[in-house]
Tab-separated table of C-alpha atoms in Angstrom:
chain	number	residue	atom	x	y	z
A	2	UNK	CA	37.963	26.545	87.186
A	3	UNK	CA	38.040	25.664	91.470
A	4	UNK	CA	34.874	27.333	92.488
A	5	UNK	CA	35.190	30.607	93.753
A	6	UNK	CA	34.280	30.821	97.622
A	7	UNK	CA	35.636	34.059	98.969
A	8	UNK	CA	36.050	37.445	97.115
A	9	UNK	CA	38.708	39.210	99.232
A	10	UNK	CA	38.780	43.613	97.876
A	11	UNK	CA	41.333	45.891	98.488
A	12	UNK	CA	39.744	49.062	99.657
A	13	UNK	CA	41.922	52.139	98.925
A	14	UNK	CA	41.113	53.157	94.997
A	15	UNK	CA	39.388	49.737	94.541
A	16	UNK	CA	36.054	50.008	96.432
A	17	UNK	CA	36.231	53.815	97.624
A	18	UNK	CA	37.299	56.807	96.029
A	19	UNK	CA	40.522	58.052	98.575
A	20	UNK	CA	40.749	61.183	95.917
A	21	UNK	CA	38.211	62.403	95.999
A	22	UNK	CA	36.766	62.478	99.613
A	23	UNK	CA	39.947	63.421	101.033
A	24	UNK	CA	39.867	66.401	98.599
A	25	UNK	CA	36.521	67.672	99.016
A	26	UNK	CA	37.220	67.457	103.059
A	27	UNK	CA	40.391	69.269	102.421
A	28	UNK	CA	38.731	71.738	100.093
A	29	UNK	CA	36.309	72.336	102.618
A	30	UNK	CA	39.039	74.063	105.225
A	31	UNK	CA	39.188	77.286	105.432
A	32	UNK	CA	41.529	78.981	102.598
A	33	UNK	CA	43.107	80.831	105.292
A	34	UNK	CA	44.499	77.938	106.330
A	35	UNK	CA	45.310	76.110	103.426
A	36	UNK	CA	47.573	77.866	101.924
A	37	UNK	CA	46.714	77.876	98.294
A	38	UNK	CA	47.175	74.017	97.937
A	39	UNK	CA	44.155	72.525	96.463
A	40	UNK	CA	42.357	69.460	97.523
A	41	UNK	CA	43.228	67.432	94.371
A	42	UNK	CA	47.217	68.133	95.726
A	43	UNK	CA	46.743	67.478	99.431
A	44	UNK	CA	45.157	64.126	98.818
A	45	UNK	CA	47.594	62.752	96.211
A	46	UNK	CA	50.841	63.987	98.156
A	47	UNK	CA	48.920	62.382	101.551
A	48	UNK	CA	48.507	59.056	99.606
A	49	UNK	CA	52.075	59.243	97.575
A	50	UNK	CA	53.754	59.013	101.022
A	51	UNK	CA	51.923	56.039	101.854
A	52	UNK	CA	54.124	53.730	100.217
A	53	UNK	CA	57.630	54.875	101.425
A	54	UNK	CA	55.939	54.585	104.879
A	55	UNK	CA	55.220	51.336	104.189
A	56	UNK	CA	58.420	50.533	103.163
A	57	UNK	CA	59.876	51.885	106.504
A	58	UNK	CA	57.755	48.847	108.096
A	59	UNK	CA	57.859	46.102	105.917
A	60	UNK	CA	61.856	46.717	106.357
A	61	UNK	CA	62.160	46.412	109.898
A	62	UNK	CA	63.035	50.340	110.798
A	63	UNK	CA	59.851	50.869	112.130
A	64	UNK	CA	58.019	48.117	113.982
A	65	UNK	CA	54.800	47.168	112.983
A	66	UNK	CA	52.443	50.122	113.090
A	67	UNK	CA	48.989	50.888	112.028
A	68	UNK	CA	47.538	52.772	108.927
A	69	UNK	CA	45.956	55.429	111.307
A	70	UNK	CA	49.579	56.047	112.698
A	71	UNK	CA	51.387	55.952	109.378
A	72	UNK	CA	48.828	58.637	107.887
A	73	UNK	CA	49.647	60.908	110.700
A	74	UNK	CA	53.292	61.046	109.928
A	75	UNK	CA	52.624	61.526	106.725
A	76	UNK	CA	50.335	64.050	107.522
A	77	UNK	CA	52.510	65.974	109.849
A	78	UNK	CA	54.831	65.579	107.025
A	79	UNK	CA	52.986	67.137	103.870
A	80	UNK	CA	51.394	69.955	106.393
A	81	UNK	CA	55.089	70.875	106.731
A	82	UNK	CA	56.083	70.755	103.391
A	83	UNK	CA	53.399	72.780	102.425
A	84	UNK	CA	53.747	75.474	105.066
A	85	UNK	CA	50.062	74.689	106.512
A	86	UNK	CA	50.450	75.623	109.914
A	87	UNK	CA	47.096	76.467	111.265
A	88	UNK	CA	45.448	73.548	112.169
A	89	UNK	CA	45.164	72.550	116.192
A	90	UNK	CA	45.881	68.764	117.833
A	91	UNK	CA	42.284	68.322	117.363
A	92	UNK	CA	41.679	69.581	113.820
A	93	UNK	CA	44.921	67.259	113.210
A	94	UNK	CA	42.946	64.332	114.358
A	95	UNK	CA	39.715	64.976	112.919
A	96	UNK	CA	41.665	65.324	109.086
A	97	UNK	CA	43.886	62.250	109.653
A	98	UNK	CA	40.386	60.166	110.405
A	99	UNK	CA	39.048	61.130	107.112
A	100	UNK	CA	40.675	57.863	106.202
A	101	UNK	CA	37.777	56.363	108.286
A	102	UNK	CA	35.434	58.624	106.101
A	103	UNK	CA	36.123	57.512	102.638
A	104	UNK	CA	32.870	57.457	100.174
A	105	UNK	CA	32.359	54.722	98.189
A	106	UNK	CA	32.396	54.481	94.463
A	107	UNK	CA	29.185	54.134	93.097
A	108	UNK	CA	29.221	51.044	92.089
A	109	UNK	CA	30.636	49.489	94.895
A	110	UNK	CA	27.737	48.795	97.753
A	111	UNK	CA	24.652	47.469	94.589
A	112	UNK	CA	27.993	45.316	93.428
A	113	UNK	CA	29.161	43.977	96.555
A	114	UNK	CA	25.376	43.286	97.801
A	115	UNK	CA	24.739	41.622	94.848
A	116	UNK	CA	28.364	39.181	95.288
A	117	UNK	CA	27.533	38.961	99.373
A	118	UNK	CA	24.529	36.301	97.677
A	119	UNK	CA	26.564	33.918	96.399
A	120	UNK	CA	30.014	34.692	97.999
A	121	UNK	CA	31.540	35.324	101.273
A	122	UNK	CA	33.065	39.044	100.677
A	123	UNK	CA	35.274	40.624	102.921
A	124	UNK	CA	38.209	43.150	103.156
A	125	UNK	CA	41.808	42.823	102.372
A	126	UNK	CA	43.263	46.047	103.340
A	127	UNK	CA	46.425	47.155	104.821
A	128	UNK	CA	43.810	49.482	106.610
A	129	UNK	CA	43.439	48.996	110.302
A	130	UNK	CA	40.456	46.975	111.137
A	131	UNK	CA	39.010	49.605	113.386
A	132	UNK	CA	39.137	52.243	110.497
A	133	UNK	CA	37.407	49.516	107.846
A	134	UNK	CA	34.826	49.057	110.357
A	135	UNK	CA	34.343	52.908	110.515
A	136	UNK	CA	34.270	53.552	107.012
A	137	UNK	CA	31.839	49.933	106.364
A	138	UNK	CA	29.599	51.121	108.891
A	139	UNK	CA	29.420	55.399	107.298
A	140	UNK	CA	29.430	53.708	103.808
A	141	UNK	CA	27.500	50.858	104.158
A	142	UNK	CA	29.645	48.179	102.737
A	143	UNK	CA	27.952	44.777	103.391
A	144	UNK	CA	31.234	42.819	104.075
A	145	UNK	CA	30.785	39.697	106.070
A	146	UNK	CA	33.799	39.851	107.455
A	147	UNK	CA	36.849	42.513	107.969
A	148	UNK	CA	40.288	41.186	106.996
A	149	UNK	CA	43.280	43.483	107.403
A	150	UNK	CA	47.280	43.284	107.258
A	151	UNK	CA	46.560	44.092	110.798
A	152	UNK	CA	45.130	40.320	111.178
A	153	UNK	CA	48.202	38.900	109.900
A	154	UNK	CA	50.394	41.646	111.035
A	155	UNK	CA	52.296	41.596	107.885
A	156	UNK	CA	51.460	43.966	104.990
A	157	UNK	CA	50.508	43.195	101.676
A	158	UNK	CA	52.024	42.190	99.561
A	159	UNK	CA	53.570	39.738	101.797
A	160	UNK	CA	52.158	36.283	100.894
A	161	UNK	CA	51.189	36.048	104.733
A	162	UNK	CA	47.982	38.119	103.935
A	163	UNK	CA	46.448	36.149	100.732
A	164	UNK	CA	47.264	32.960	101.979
A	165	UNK	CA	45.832	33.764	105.197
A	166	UNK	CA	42.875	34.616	104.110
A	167	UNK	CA	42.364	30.798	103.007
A	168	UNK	CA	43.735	29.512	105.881
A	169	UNK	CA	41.042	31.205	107.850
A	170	UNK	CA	38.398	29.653	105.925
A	171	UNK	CA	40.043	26.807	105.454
A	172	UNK	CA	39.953	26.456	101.822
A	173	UNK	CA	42.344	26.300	99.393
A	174	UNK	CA	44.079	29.333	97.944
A	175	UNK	CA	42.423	28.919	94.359
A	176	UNK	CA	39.137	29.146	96.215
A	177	UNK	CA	39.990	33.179	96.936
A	178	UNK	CA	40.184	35.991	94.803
A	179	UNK	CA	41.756	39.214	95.093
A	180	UNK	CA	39.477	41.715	93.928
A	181	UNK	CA	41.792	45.222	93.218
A	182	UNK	CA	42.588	48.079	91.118
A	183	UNK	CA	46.260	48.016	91.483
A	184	UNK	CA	48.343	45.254	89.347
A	185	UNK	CA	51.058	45.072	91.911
A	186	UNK	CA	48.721	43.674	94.506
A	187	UNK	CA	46.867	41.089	92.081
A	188	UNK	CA	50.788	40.229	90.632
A	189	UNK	CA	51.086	39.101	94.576
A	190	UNK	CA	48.145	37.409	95.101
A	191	UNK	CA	48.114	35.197	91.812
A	192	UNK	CA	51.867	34.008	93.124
A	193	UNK	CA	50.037	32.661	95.982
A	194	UNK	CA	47.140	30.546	94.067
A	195	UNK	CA	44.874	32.966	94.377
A	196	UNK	CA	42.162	34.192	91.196
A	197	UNK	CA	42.646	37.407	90.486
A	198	UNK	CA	40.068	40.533	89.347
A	199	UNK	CA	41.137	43.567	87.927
A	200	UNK	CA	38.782	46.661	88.187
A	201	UNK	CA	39.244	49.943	86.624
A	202	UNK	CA	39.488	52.851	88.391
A	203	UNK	CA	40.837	55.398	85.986
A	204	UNK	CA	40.015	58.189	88.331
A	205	UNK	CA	41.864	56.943	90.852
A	206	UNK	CA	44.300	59.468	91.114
A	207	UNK	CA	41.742	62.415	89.964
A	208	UNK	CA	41.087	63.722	86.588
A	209	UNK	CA	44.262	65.008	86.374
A	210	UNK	CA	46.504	61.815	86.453
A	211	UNK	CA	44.516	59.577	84.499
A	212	UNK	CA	45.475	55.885	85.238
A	213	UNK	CA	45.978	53.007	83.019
A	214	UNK	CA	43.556	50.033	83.167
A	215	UNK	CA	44.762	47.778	80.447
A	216	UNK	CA	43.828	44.315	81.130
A	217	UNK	CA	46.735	41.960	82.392
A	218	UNK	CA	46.971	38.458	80.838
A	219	UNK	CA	47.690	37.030	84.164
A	220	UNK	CA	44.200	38.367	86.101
A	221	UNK	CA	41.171	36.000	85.955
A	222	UNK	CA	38.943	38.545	85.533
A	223	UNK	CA	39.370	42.601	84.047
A	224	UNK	CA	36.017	44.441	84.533
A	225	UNK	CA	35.002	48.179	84.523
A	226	UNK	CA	33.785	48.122	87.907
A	227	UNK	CA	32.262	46.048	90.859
A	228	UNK	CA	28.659	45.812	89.349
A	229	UNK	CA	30.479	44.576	86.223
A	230	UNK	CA	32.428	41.791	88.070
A	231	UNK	CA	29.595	40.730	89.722
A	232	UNK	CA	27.220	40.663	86.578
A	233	UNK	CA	30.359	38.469	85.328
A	234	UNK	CA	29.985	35.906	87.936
A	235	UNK	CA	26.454	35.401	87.204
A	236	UNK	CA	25.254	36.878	90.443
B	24	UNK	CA	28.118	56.934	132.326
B	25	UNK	CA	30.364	57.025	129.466
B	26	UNK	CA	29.033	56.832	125.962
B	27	UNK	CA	29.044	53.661	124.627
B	28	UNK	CA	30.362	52.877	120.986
B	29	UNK	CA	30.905	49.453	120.159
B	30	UNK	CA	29.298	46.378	121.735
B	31	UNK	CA	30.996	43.683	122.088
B	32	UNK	CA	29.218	39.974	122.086
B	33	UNK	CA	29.808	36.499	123.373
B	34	UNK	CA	28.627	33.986	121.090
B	35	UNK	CA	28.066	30.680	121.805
B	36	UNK	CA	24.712	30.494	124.636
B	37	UNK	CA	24.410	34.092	123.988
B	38	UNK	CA	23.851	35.288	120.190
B	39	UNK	CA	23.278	31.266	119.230
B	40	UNK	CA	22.006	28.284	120.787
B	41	UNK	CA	24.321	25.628	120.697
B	42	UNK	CA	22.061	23.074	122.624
B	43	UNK	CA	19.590	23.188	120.534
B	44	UNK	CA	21.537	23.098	117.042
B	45	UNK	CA	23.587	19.970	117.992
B	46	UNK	CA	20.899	18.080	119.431
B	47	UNK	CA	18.890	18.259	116.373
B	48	UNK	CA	21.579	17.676	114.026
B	49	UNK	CA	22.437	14.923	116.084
B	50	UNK	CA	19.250	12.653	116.442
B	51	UNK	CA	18.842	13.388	112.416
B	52	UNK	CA	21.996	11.366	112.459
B	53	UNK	CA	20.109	7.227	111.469
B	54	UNK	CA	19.804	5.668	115.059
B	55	UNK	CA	22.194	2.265	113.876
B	56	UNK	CA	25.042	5.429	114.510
B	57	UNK	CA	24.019	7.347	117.407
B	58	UNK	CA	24.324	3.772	119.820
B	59	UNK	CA	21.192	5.003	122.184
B	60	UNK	CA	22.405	8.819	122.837
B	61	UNK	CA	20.482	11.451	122.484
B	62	UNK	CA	21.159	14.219	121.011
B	63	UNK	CA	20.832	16.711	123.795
B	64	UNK	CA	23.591	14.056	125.935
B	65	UNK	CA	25.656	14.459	123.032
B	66	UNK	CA	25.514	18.431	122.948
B	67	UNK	CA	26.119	18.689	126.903
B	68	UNK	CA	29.557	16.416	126.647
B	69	UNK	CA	30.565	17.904	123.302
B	70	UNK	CA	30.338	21.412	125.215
B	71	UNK	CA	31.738	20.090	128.620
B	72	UNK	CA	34.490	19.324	126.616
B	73	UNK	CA	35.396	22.959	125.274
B	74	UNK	CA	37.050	24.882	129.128
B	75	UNK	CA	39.392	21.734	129.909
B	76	UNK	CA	40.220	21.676	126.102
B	77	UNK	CA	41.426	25.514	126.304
B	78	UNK	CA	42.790	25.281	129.684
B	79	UNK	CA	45.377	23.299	127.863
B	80	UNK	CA	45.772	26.064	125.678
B	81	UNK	CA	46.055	28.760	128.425
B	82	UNK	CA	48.692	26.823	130.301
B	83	UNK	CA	50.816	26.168	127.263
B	84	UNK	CA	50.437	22.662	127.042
B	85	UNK	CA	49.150	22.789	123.266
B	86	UNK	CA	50.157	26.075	121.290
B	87	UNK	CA	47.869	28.042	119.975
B	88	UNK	CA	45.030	25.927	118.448
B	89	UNK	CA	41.748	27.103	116.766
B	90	UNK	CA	38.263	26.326	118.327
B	91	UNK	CA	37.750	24.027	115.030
B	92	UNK	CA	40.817	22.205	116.103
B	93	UNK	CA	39.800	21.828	119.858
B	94	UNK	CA	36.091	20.890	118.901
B	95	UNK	CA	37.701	18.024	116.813
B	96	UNK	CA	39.561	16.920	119.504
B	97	UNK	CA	36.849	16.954	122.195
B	98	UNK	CA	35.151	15.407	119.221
B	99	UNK	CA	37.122	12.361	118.870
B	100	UNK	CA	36.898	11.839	122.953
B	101	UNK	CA	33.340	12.080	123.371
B	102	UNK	CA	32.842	9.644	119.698
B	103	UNK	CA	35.013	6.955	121.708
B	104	UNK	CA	33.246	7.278	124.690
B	105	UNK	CA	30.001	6.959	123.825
B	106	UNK	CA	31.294	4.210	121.398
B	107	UNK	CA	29.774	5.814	118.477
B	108	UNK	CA	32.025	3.821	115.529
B	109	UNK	CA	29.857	4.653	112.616
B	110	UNK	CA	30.737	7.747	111.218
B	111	UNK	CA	33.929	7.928	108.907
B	112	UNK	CA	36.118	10.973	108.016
B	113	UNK	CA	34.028	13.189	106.040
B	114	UNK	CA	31.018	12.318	108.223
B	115	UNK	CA	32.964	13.436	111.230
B	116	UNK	CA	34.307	16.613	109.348
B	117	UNK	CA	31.020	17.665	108.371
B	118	UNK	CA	29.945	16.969	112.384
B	119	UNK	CA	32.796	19.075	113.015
B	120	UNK	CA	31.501	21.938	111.409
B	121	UNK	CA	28.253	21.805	113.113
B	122	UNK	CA	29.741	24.785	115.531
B	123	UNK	CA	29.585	26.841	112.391
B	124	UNK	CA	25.848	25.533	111.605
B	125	UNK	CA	24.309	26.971	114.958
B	126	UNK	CA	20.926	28.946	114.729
B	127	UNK	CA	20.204	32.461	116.604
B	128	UNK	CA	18.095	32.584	119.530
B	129	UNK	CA	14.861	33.793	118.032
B	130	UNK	CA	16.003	37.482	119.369
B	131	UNK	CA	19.203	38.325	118.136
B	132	UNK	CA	18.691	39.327	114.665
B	133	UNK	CA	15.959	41.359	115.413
B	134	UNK	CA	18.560	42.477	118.314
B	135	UNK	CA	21.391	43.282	116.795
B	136	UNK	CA	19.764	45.162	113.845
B	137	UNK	CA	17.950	47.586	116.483
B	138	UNK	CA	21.538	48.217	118.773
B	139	UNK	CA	23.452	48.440	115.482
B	140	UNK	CA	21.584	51.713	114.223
B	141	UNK	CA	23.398	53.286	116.904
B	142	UNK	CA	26.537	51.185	118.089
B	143	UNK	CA	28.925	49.238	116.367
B	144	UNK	CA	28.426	45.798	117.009
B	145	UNK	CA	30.542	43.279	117.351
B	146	UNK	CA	31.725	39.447	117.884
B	147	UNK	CA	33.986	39.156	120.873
B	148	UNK	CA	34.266	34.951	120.836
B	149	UNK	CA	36.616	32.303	121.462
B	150	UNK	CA	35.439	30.937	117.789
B	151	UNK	CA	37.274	31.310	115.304
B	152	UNK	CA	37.216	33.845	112.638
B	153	UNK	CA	35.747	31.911	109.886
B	154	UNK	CA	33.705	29.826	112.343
B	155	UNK	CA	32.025	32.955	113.053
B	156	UNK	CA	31.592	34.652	109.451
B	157	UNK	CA	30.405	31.343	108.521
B	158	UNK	CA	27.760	31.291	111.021
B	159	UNK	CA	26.670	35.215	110.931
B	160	UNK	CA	26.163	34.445	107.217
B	161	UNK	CA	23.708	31.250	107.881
B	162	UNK	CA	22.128	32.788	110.401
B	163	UNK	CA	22.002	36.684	109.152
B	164	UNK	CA	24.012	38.147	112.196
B	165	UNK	CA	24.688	41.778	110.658
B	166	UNK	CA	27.800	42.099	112.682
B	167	UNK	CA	30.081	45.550	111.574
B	168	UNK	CA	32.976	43.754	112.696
B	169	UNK	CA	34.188	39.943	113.416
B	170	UNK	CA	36.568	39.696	116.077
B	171	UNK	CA	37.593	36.495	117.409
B	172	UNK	CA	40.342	35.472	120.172
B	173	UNK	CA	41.768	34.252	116.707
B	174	UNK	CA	42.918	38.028	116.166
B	175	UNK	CA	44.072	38.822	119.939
B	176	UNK	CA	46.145	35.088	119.874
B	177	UNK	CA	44.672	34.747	123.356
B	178	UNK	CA	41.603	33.504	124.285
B	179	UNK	CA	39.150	34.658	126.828
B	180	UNK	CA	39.257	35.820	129.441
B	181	UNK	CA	42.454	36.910	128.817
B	182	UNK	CA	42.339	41.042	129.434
B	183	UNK	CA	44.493	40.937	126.209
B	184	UNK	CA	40.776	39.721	124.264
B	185	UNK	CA	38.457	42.526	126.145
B	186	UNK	CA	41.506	45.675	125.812
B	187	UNK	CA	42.181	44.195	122.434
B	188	UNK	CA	38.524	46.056	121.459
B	189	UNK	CA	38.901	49.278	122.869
B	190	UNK	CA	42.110	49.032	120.747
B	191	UNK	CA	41.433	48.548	117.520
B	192	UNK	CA	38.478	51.163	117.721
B	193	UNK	CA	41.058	53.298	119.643
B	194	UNK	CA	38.636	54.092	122.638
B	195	UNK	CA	38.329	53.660	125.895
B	196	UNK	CA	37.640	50.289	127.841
B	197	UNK	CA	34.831	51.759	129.184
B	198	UNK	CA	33.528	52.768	125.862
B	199	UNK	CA	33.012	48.857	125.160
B	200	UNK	CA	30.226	46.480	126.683
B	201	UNK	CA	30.761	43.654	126.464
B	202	UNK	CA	27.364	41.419	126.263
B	203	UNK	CA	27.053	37.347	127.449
B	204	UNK	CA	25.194	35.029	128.878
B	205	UNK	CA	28.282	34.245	130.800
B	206	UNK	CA	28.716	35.750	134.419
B	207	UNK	CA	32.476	34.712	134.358
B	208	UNK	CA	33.440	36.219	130.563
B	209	UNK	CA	31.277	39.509	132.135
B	210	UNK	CA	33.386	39.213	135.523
B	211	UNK	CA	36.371	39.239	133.708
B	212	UNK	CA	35.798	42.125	131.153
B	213	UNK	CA	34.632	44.066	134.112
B	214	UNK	CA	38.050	43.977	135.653
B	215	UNK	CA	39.274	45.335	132.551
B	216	UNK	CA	36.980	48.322	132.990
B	217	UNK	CA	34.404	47.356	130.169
B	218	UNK	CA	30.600	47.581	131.063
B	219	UNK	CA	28.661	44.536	131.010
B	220	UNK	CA	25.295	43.098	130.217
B	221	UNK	CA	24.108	39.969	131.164
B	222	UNK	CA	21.827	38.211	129.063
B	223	UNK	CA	19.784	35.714	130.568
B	224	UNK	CA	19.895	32.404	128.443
B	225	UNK	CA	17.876	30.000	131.054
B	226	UNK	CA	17.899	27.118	128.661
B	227	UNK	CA	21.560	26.747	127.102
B	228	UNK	CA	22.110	23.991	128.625
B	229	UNK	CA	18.857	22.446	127.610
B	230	UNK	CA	15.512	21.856	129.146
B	231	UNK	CA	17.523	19.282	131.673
B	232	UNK	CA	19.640	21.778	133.324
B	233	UNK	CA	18.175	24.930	133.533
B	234	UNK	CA	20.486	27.961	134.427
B	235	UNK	CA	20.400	30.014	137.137
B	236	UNK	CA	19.809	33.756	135.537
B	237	UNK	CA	20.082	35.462	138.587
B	238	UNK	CA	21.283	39.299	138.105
B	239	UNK	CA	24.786	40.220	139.401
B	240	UNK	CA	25.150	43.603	141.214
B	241	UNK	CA	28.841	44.400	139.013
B	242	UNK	CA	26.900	44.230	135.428
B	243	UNK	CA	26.232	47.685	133.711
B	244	UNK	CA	22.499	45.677	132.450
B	245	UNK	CA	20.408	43.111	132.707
B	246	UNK	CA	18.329	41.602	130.030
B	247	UNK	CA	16.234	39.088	129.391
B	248	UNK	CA	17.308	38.670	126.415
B	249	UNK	CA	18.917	41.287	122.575
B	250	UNK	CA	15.557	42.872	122.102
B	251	UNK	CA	15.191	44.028	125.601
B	252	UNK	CA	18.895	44.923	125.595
B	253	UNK	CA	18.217	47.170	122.573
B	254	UNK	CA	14.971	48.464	124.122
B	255	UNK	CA	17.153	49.585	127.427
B	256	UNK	CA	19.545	51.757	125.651
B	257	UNK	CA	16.895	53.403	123.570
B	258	UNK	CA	17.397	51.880	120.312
């Protein structure tokens, strides 16, 4: 095998746990105002419209916009949908930025300190860099560097990103691997040259939409969890 | 004043010393090569090289080209004129990369660990993005964030490269300091309304042409050098 230079992660579901912060914020709002929709709900409708939204850029309706802005219309969206009505411009804001607030699995900041000393580790995120910054610097992710779609400004999983992250370290695309919890994106990357890792997250979705972490033949690497990947690459 | 968030930093002369890294690397170089220069000539001419180099850049003569590119370049002049014939590809390659080889100033790391308990700290440089993670990973520069004129696709002092911060951390301009050793790069990020600190770095141009560190009445600070910066704003 190339050696391995760069470990590029996906953040969403792969290094923190979306669900479950976004609930337990939500969960933490008055029940006054939410309406009888649990936290568990709010955070899996927020995060189902984020690929539709997606979409809507990656075809050309919308021109390119950022994470932070995409979450807000989806936000203004579900509030809607759910009759939620009494939350101000401010208390808007504040919710939408709990994006930028995301706790990390527990695994994720021993595993990725432990990769940092023999790898160069940094994001791959169709997050904004200013929000991967926030949630790095609250969560204490280690990354050397933050890459983002908003780099490239293309989205994953358009080739543009995982190539580009070689090209900006000027080393060959077999010399990068994807580190995710979502097939779709490692399907992507591994068309480009680049190793793959699968991670499980079962709980990505909550305990009440268990996902499916089979191993793929095509990934380079299927482990339980960051630690496990990086006690797999002997660091 | 307005409360500052993110601090933004100028690189080469202010986080590293440039001088002093090429001049060694260059008189370990076996004499037969180096045809009678020294390495401190060598670093002064590579580095004369870099503002004509951009300028063709800025004025659209070349496209956009990385600092790794233009360093090659100024490179291959400077090899030629000094009639240095010795070295062959992977020697000058490896030369090349020096840029991404440079050691702190013996305050920054102790520096930039002290401002980033309470800022976000940044790269704001002309280098290139994995020029930069390359070097903060030699030289243990815990940046939260690497941002390079690589990510703006202008270089500075464009007001695109000092706006472009206060963007992506969606704040305002005068939330952002920028921090150099460079009265110019400070000049111009005033303009865009950042605040400023000058670090005084007497000796980047080596002990042969010492620099005037004079304080300049428009700059927000200034500091003798990271660890008094981070003393003055109480960190």
């Amino acid at each position: 095998m190339t050696q391995l230079k760069v470990l590029a992660f996906d953040i969403f579901g792969t290094v923190v746990d979306w669900h479950g912060s976004i609930a337990r914020e939500f969960d933490d709002i008055h029940p006054d105002i939410t309406n009888g929709i649990t936290g568990a709900q709010f955070a899996v409708a927020w995060r189902d419209g984020y690929k539709p939204a997606m979409q809507r850029v990656m075809s050309g309706e919308l021109g390119w916009t950022l994470i932070d802005d995409l979450h807000r219309m989806i936000l203004e969206d579900i509030l809607q949908r759910f009759g939620i009505t009494g939350l101000n411009e401010i208390q808007k804001g504040h919710l939408n930025k709990v994006w930028h607030r995301l706790d990390a699995w527990p695994d994720s900041v021993a595993g990725l300190t432990r990769l940092k000393s023999k790898y160069t580790i940094c994001t791959l995120s169709n997050g904004n860099i200013g929000l991967l910054t926030n949630m790095a610097k609250r969560a204490g992710l280690p990354w050397d560097c933050i890459l983002s779609a908003e780099v490239f400004q293309k989205y994953k999983p358009d080739p543009a990103t995982y190539l580009g992250v070689a090209k900006i370290f000027a080393i060959a695309p077999e010399e990068v691997m994807l580190v995710a919890a979502h097939q779709d994106d490692l399907n992507a990357a591994h068309k480009s040259g680049l190793n793959t890792a699968y991670v499980e997250r079962p709980l990505e979705f909550g305990a009440a939409r268990i996902k499916d972490v089979s191993p793929h033949p095509d990934n380079t690497f299927h482990a339980t969890n960051i630690l496990a990947l990086a006690e797999m690459l002997g660091c």
